[in-house]
Amino acid sequence: MADDTATRSLVIAIDGPAAAGKGTIARNVAEVLNLAYLDTGSLYRAVAHAVICADGNPADETDAVTAAKTLDVDAIDPVAIRTREVGAAASLVAAKPAVRAELLETQRRIAKHPPKGKAGVVMDGRDIGTVVCPDADVKLFVTASDDARAHRRWLELKGNTPDLTPQEVLEDLRERDRRDSERAASPLVQAPDATLLDTTNLSIEAAIQAALDIVGRR
């Protein structure tokens, strides 16, 4: 049997809760290393957005699965899926085992065959290192304090939602953390072999460099 290890793509899995910085870190690591990048959370947000646009119910499994089955990854609107409403709905659809099953193969296909001929992919999400790519070459679990994450997300959202308060964002994040951690399907947990990166007191630049250092050591 031929050895295909030489052609196997490099996979870097970056997991963690919302607003911990994993997306920014993952995008920059991918750029520096000339790898593909996939924000897996955007897939669930896109499903949630599709359900909302169809006047469906994100908590209804039939509505969520229908949207997942017809999702066009190339047609995802990166702006429309970044609202507070879509974020809350995404946590609901992501808790559906049937939705996760629909999107699992898409994620694994991209990990195995990165787009644009790239030698590998950096994937960020909540279950990359535990479920999607348990054999990833490098695994990071990015976290930060609740207050730090809430402040970051508030700064991100306040332009479009001027009446939104930091306390409301904090409550939303804690509820989402609870749902993500307690769901039966692929809960948010740190993989045993993942390196923990706490960004609470790190600048964006320092967090990216810390991640690159971890990747370099591995």
XYZ file of N, CA and C in Angstrom:
654
model
N 0.847 -1.201 0.000
C 0.000 0.000 0.000
C 0.876 1.242 0.000
N 0.515 2.205 -0.816
C 1.306 3.420 -0.923
C 1.152 4.270 0.325
N 2.223 4.916 0.707
C 2.204 5.819 1.859
C 1.808 7.205 1.396
N 0.645 7.707 1.920
C 0.177 9.007 1.460
C 0.452 10.100 2.473
N 1.322 9.854 3.437
C 1.581 10.864 4.461
C 2.199 12.116 3.860
N 2.939 11.960 2.766
C 3.604 13.114 2.166
C 2.605 14.101 1.571
N 1.418 13.575 1.167
C 0.428 14.430 0.537
C -0.699 14.814 1.495
N -0.636 14.354 2.720
C -1.675 14.657 3.694
C -1.628 16.136 4.062
N -2.781 16.781 4.082
C -2.823 18.203 4.385
C -2.607 18.457 5.871
N -2.005 19.593 6.181
C -1.790 20.015 7.562
C -3.099 20.580 8.109
N -3.479 20.156 9.304
C -4.710 20.644 9.926
C -4.388 21.244 11.288
N -4.758 22.507 11.460
C -4.602 23.185 12.739
C -6.002 23.483 13.263
N -6.336 22.911 14.410
C -7.668 23.065 15.010
C -7.609 24.092 16.137
N -8.468 25.100 16.042
C -8.517 26.138 17.071
C -9.951 26.227 17.594
N -10.147 25.776 18.819
C -11.469 25.761 19.428
C -11.543 26.761 20.573
N -12.762 27.035 21.026
C -12.946 27.917 22.164
C -14.312 28.567 22.148
N -14.670 29.237 23.245
C -15.971 29.898 23.331
C -16.021 31.173 22.503
N -17.203 31.739 22.387
C -17.411 32.957 21.601
C -16.605 34.122 22.150
N -16.072 34.921 21.228
C -15.369 36.170 21.546
C -14.084 35.978 22.340
N -13.527 34.776 22.283
C -12.243 34.540 22.965
C -11.073 34.978 22.093
N -11.343 35.186 20.797
C -10.297 35.607 19.880
C -9.862 34.544 18.903
N -10.521 33.384 18.932
C -10.058 32.277 18.095
C -10.161 32.566 16.604
N -11.195 33.322 16.193
C -11.343 33.638 14.780
C -10.228 34.528 14.266
N -9.927 35.579 15.007
C -8.846 36.489 14.626
C -7.513 35.758 14.601
N -7.286 34.942 15.609
C -6.046 34.174 15.680
C -5.949 33.205 14.505
N -7.035 32.482 14.249
C -7.019 31.483 13.172
C -6.778 32.121 11.809
N -7.447 33.239 11.537
C -7.267 33.917 10.239
C -5.821 34.350 10.051
N -5.239 34.901 11.092
C -3.871 35.395 10.982
C -2.851 34.272 10.905
N -3.070 33.197 11.642
C -2.170 32.040 11.547
C -2.218 31.478 10.126
N -3.420 31.387 9.571
C -3.559 30.884 8.206
C -2.833 31.777 7.207
N -2.952 33.088 7.397
C -2.299 34.024 6.475
C -0.783 33.921 6.570
N -0.262 33.890 7.788
C 1.184 33.827 7.978
C 1.765 32.533 7.402
N 1.049 31.438 7.585
C 1.548 30.130 7.140
C 1.091 29.763 5.732
N 0.344 30.665 5.075
C -0.171 30.427 3.725
C -1.027 29.163 3.660
N -1.949 29.068 4.617
C -2.878 27.946 4.659
C -4.297 28.446 4.419
N -5.188 27.530 4.098
C -6.597 27.891 3.951
C -7.179 28.149 5.341
N -8.302 28.857 5.387
C -8.949 29.152 6.666
C -10.433 28.841 6.571
N -10.960 28.181 7.592
C -12.398 27.914 7.646
C -12.936 28.245 9.026
N -13.857 29.199 9.047
C -14.590 29.530 10.274
C -15.807 28.616 10.298
N -15.718 27.523 11.030
C -16.817 26.556 11.021
C -18.066 27.120 11.680
N -17.880 28.076 12.580
C -19.042 28.701 13.194
C -19.895 29.425 12.184
N -19.270 29.912 11.108
C -20.026 30.618 10.078
C -21.019 29.682 9.391
N -20.707 28.394 9.349
C -21.631 27.443 8.735
C -22.922 27.353 9.544
N -22.768 27.289 10.872
C -23.947 27.217 11.739
C -24.697 28.540 11.752
N -23.950 29.642 11.709
C -24.597 30.938 11.619
C -25.382 31.054 10.304
N -24.815 30.523 9.229
C -25.485 30.593 7.933
C -26.768 29.764 7.934
N -26.718 28.625 8.589
C -27.928 27.804 8.711
C -28.985 28.560 9.506
N -28.566 29.162 10.624
C -29.500 29.931 11.446
C -30.089 31.099 10.662
N -29.236 31.780 9.908
C -29.702 32.915 9.096
C -30.720 32.464 8.063
N -30.464 31.314 7.464
C -31.392 30.789 6.461
C -32.747 30.451 7.083
N -32.714 29.898 8.286
C -33.966 29.573 8.980
C -34.758 30.851 9.270
N -34.061 31.856 9.767
C -34.717 33.134 10.086
C -35.311 33.762 8.827
N -34.542 33.754 7.739
C -35.010 34.357 6.483
C -36.230 33.625 5.918
N -36.320 32.331 6.258
C -37.456 31.533 5.778
C -38.633 31.576 6.755
N -38.532 32.470 7.753
C -39.566 32.578 8.793
C -39.752 31.276 9.547
N -38.664 30.530 9.688
C -38.714 29.290 10.436
C -38.334 29.504 11.887
N -38.219 28.408 12.607
C -37.880 28.447 14.027
C -36.546 27.746 14.241
N -35.501 28.475 14.677
C -34.181 27.854 14.871
C -34.196 26.710 15.874
N -35.179 26.699 16.761
C -35.277 25.631 17.756
C -35.969 24.390 17.202
N -36.549 24.529 16.014
C -37.250 23.401 15.399
C -36.276 22.591 14.543
N -36.147 21.319 14.830
C -35.153 20.491 14.141
C -35.422 20.386 12.645
N -36.683 20.270 12.262
C -37.012 20.142 10.842
C -36.578 21.382 10.067
N -36.882 22.554 10.609
C -36.494 23.805 9.950
C -34.970 23.906 9.844
N -34.291 23.556 10.931
C -32.832 23.677 10.957
C -32.168 22.693 9.999
N -32.634 21.465 9.967
C -32.041 20.451 9.093
C -32.297 20.786 7.626
N -33.478 21.285 7.328
C -33.790 21.681 5.948
C -32.814 22.746 5.467
N -32.531 23.722 6.325
C -31.583 24.779 5.964
C -30.174 24.231 5.808
N -29.787 23.291 6.665
C -28.447 22.703 6.594
C -28.263 21.902 5.313
N -29.293 21.192 4.906
C -29.210 20.354 3.702
C -29.060 21.189 2.434
N -29.589 22.396 2.444
C -29.567 23.232 1.241
C -28.534 24.360 1.326
N -27.673 24.317 2.338
C -26.698 25.384 2.525
C -25.689 25.428 1.381
N -25.495 26.625 0.827
C -24.474 26.855 -0.196
C -23.335 27.617 0.472
N -22.227 26.931 0.751
C -21.106 27.529 1.472
C -20.579 28.766 0.752
N -20.558 28.726 -0.567
C -20.008 29.842 -1.344
C -20.915 31.073 -1.338
N -22.161 30.909 -0.897
C -23.118 32.021 -0.933
C -23.337 32.651 0.442
N -22.551 32.263 1.435
C -22.726 32.799 2.782
C -22.399 34.295 2.807
N -23.300 35.073 3.383
C -23.107 36.524 3.514
C -22.394 36.782 4.847
N -21.117 37.177 4.824
C -20.353 37.330 6.066
C -20.850 38.443 6.972
N -21.578 39.389 6.412
C -22.109 40.498 7.223
C -23.440 40.111 7.851
N -24.324 39.552 7.065
C -25.668 39.216 7.540
C -25.662 38.188 8.660
N -24.654 37.314 8.695
C -24.640 36.262 9.718
C -24.016 36.725 11.033
N -23.567 37.977 11.115
C -22.865 38.449 12.309
C -23.725 39.300 13.230
N -25.031 39.146 13.189
C -25.887 39.906 14.083
C -26.090 39.145 15.390
N -26.556 39.873 16.400
C -26.829 39.258 17.701
C -27.908 38.183 17.567
N -28.946 38.474 16.769
C -30.047 37.528 16.587
C -29.558 36.222 15.962
N -28.738 36.344 14.941
C -28.228 35.147 14.268
C -27.303 34.362 15.195
N -26.502 35.068 15.991
C -25.619 34.384 16.919
C -26.378 33.534 17.913
N -27.466 34.075 18.459
C -28.281 33.315 19.408
C -28.947 32.119 18.720
N -29.423 32.335 17.495
C -30.080 31.261 16.758
C -29.083 30.178 16.363
N -27.846 30.577 16.079
C -26.818 29.608 15.690
C -26.552 28.601 16.793
N -26.579 29.069 18.037
C -26.357 28.166 19.159
C -27.480 27.142 19.253
N -28.689 27.539 18.871
C -29.821 26.618 18.899
C -29.711 25.556 17.801
N -29.400 25.985 16.578
C -29.320 25.004 15.489
C -28.102 24.096 15.665
N -27.032 24.637 16.264
C -25.821 23.834 16.451
C -26.020 22.718 17.463
N -27.055 22.835 18.285
C -27.327 21.798 19.283
C -28.077 20.614 18.688
N -28.486 20.724 17.435
C -29.243 19.648 16.791
C -28.282 18.610 16.185
N -28.293 17.380 16.667
C -27.386 16.348 16.124
C -27.504 16.182 14.611
N -28.713 16.286 14.089
C -28.903 16.089 12.647
C -28.267 17.223 11.844
N -28.284 18.437 12.393
C -27.636 19.567 11.728
C -26.125 19.374 11.740
N -25.597 18.968 12.881
C -24.153 18.757 12.999
C -23.703 17.658 12.042
N -24.529 16.620 11.903
C -24.183 15.526 10.993
C -24.130 16.013 9.549
N -25.072 16.904 9.173
C -25.097 17.434 7.816
C -23.836 18.232 7.508
N -23.363 19.005 8.491
C -22.228 19.885 8.251
C -20.876 19.226 8.534
N -20.894 18.105 9.223
C -19.644 17.435 9.584
C -18.840 17.020 8.353
N -19.497 16.398 7.400
C -18.781 15.923 6.221
C -18.230 17.084 5.395
N -18.949 18.200 5.361
C -18.455 19.380 4.649
C -17.137 19.845 5.256
N -17.108 19.906 6.585
C -15.901 20.352 7.264
C -14.739 19.374 7.054
N -15.018 18.093 7.132
C -13.956 17.099 6.956
C -13.435 17.084 5.523
N -14.314 17.330 4.577
C -13.886 17.369 3.177
C -12.927 18.534 2.945
N -13.240 19.682 3.552
C -12.358 20.843 3.414
C -11.023 20.590 4.110
N -11.067 19.911 5.258
C -9.824 19.596 5.968
C -8.938 18.659 5.145
N -9.561 17.732 4.459
C -8.797 16.767 3.665
C -8.327 17.354 2.347
N -9.146 18.239 1.778
C -8.819 18.850 0.479
C -8.980 20.368 0.590
N -8.010 21.064 1.165
C -8.099 22.513 1.338
C -8.288 23.215 -0.004
N -9.067 24.295 -0.029
C -9.312 25.011 -1.289
C -8.064 25.721 -1.799
N -8.083 26.036 -3.091
C -7.032 26.815 -3.753
C -5.664 26.152 -3.680
N -5.652 24.837 -3.552
C -4.393 24.109 -3.576
C -3.499 24.332 -2.381
N -4.055 24.832 -1.283
C -3.258 25.091 -0.091
C -2.763 23.775 0.515
N -1.633 23.875 1.232
C -1.032 22.674 1.826
C -1.729 22.243 3.103
N -2.620 23.079 3.615
C -3.313 22.735 4.839
C -4.385 23.754 5.153
N -5.013 23.596 6.311
C -6.113 24.469 6.682
C -6.096 24.736 8.178
N -6.456 25.961 8.533
C -6.667 26.327 9.929
C -8.172 26.420 10.117
N -8.707 25.636 11.037
C -10.147 25.596 11.261
C -10.460 26.046 12.679
N -11.395 26.975 12.811
C -11.787 27.370 14.160
C -13.249 27.046 14.402
N -13.542 26.686 15.645
C -14.910 26.323 15.997
C -15.017 25.945 17.458
N -15.844 24.941 17.724
C -16.045 24.500 19.093
C -15.778 23.012 19.282
N -15.722 22.282 18.181
C -15.489 20.836 18.303
C -14.529 20.321 17.236
N -13.657 21.185 16.749
C -12.737 20.769 15.683
C -11.760 19.712 16.198
N -11.130 20.000 17.331
C -10.135 19.081 17.856
C -10.689 17.850 18.519
N -11.984 17.858 18.836
C -12.587 16.715 19.514
C -13.415 15.832 18.587
N -14.077 16.441 17.603
C -15.004 15.677 16.759
C -14.674 15.772 15.266
N -14.564 16.995 14.757
C -14.376 17.167 13.314
C -13.037 16.614 12.854
N -11.964 17.017 13.510
C -10.621 16.563 13.153
C -9.863 16.140 14.417
N -10.252 15.030 15.024
C -9.590 14.602 16.260
C -8.117 14.251 16.069
N -7.704 14.049 14.813
C -6.298 13.738 14.523
C -5.565 14.955 13.959
N -6.066 16.159 14.236
C -5.418 17.384 13.749
C -3.969 17.437 14.198
N -3.117 18.032 13.375
C -1.688 18.098 13.674
C -1.394 18.982 14.877
N -2.140 20.075 15.000
C -1.977 21.005 16.123
C -3.365 21.379 16.625
N -3.519 21.405 17.954
C -4.796 21.792 18.547
C -4.576 22.889 19.583
N -5.368 23.948 19.461
C -5.356 25.018 20.444
C -6.759 25.185 21.008
N -6.832 25.519 22.280
C -8.113 25.878 22.879
C -7.955 27.295 23.397
N -8.624 28.231 22.724
C -8.489 29.658 23.039
C -9.635 30.095 23.945
N -9.293 30.726 25.052
C -10.314 31.171 25.985
C -9.961 32.552 26.517
N -10.871 33.125 27.307
C -10.666 34.417 27.970
C -11.742 34.532 29.039
N -11.587 35.480 29.931
C -12.576 35.655 30.986
C -13.914 36.074 30.393
N -14.993 35.821 31.130
C -16.323 36.206 30.656
C -16.399 37.705 30.396
N -15.865 38.505 31.314
C -15.940 39.958 31.163
C -15.171 40.442 29.935
N -14.006 39.868 29.706
C -13.203 40.268 28.547
C -13.915 39.906 27.254
N -14.494 38.734 27.196
C -15.194 38.307 25.994
C -16.432 39.161 25.745
N -17.165 39.459 26.807
C -18.370 40.272 26.655
C -18.030 41.676 26.159
N -16.951 42.242 26.672
C -16.553 43.588 26.239
C -16.170 43.588 24.764
N -15.433 42.565 24.342
C -15.043 42.477 22.939
C -16.264 42.353 22.040
N -17.205 41.496 22.423
C -18.393 41.304 21.592
C -19.267 42.558 21.590
N -19.344 43.255 22.722
C -20.109 44.509 22.786
C -19.531 45.538 21.834
N -18.215 45.678 21.790
C -17.571 46.616 20.876
C -17.886 46.254 19.426
N -17.987 44.966 19.157
C -18.274 44.487 17.809
C -19.707 44.793 17.398
N -20.638 44.722 18.350
C -22.057 44.829 18.031
C -22.663 46.218 18.219
N -22.033 47.059 19.033
C -22.685 48.308 19.440
C -22.937 49.278 18.284
N -22.153 49.186 17.212
C -22.361 50.072 16.076
C -23.721 49.886 15.443
N -24.159 48.627 15.325
C -25.452 48.326 14.719
C -26.566 48.232 15.749
N -26.192 48.141 17.040
C -27.186 48.027 18.108
C -26.808 48.990 19.225
N -27.021 50.282 19.022
C -26.544 51.289 19.973
C -27.132 51.177 21.377
N -28.317 50.575 21.510
C -28.952 50.454 22.825
C -28.469 49.221 23.590
N -27.662 48.410 22.952
C -27.177 47.187 23.586
C -26.206 47.535 24.721
N -26.372 46.874 25.861
C -25.492 47.137 27.000
C -24.490 46.002 27.179
N -23.337 46.280 27.773
C -22.357 45.215 28.048
C -22.939 44.102 28.889
N -23.826 44.434 29.819
C -24.427 43.405 30.670
C -25.298 42.454 29.855
N -26.025 42.995 28.883
C -26.851 42.137 28.021
C -25.976 41.184 27.219
N -24.864 41.696 26.726
C -23.944 40.852 25.956
C -23.363 39.762 26.854
N -23.001 40.127 28.079
C -22.459 39.152 29.027
C -23.461 38.043 29.302
N -24.712 38.412 29.505
C -25.746 37.412 29.761
C -25.950 36.503 28.554
N -25.918 37.096 27.357
C -26.050 36.300 26.128
C -24.908 35.290 26.009
N -23.681 35.758 26.270
C -22.516 34.884 26.153
C -22.582 33.737 27.150
N -22.961 34.039 28.377
C -23.040 32.987 29.392
C -24.108 31.953 29.059
N -25.223 32.417 28.501
C -26.266 31.480 28.096
C -25.794 30.624 26.929
N -25.082 31.247 26.001
C -24.566 30.488 24.863
C -23.516 29.487 25.326
N -22.647 29.903 26.241
C -21.650 28.984 26.790
C -22.334 27.774 27.422
N -23.410 28.042 28.170
C -24.121 26.951 28.834
C -24.692 25.974 27.816
N -25.341 26.504 26.781
C -25.912 25.622 25.759
C -24.825 24.836 25.033
N -23.737 25.527 24.675
C -22.672 24.870 23.918
C -21.976 23.791 24.742
N -21.823 24.024 26.034
C -21.102 23.084 26.891
C -21.967 21.913 27.340
N -23.283 22.134 27.423
C -24.171 21.100 27.941
C -24.884 20.298 26.860
N -24.751 20.719 25.607
C -25.459 19.988 24.553
C -24.931 18.565 24.447
N -25.814 17.661 24.056
C -25.438 16.251 23.955
C -24.539 15.999 22.748
N -24.772 16.755 21.670
C -24.003 16.556 20.435
C -22.790 17.476 20.408
N -21.601 16.892 20.425
C -20.347 17.636 20.274
C -20.256 18.856 21.181
N -20.296 18.670 22.487
C -20.239 19.823 23.389
C -18.894 20.544 23.312
N -18.906 21.797 23.729
C -17.685 22.597 23.762
C -16.822 22.139 24.933
N -15.727 21.458 24.623
C -14.773 21.022 25.649
C -13.375 21.112 25.058
N -12.399 21.269 25.919
C -11.012 21.296 25.463
C -10.536 19.872 25.207
N -9.980 19.622 24.030
C -9.421 18.302 23.737
C -8.256 18.030 24.694
N -8.095 16.802 25.146
C -7.024 16.483 26.090
C -5.636 16.862 25.590
N -5.438 16.811 24.266
C -4.125 17.108 23.702
C -4.037 18.518 23.105
N -4.994 19.384 23.456
C -4.971 20.765 22.970
C -4.192 21.651 23.935
N -3.494 22.627 23.393
C -2.761 23.598 24.200
C -3.681 24.764 24.535
N -3.786 25.100 25.816
C -4.652 26.191 26.256
C -3.981 27.542 26.014
N -4.726 28.475 25.427
C -4.231 29.835 25.202
C -5.258 30.807 25.761
N -4.932 31.452 26.877
C -5.822 32.412 27.512
C -5.458 33.808 27.016
N -6.413 34.460 26.355
C -6.148 35.766 25.737
C -6.654 36.939 26.571
N -7.092 36.684 27.791
C -7.705 37.739 28.613
C -6.855 39.005 28.667
N -5.569 38.828 28.913
C -4.684 39.979 29.097
C -3.703 40.163 27.940
N -4.036 39.596 26.779
C -3.157 39.703 25.616
C -3.741 40.647 24.577
N -2.866 41.414 23.939
C -3.296 42.201 22.785
C -3.523 41.239 21.622
N -4.154 41.727 20.576
C -4.377 40.882 19.402
C -3.047 40.371 18.854
N -2.074 41.268 18.763
C -0.769 40.896 18.215
C -0.084 39.835 19.077
N -0.169 40.006 20.397
C 0.466 39.053 21.307
C -0.221 37.689 21.250
N -1.536 37.705 21.117
C -2.280 36.438 21.045
C -1.925 35.679 19.771
N -1.826 36.409 18.664
C -1.459 35.765 17.390
C -0.050 35.190 17.474
N 0.865 35.941 18.033
C 2.236 35.450 18.148
C 2.317 34.243 19.061
N 1.530 34.250 20.152
C 1.510 33.101 21.064
C 1.021 31.852 20.330
N -0.002 32.018 19.490
C -0.518 30.889 18.725
C 0.531 30.375 17.734
N 1.207 31.299 17.048
C 2.237 30.901 16.105
C 3.378 30.176 16.806
N 3.711 30.607 18.000
C 4.749 29.933 18.772
C 4.344 28.500 19.122
N 3.064 28.325 19.485
C 2.568 26.986 19.805
C 2.615 26.096 18.576
N 2.164 26.633 17.447
C 2.207 25.851 16.199
C 3.630 25.489 15.842
N 4.549 26.438 16.012
C 5.948 26.174 15.681
C 6.544 25.085 16.541
N 6.177 25.049 17.820
C 6.704 24.013 18.721
C 6.157 22.646 18.396
N 4.927 22.596 17.864
C 4.296 21.319 17.589
C 4.672 20.771 16.218
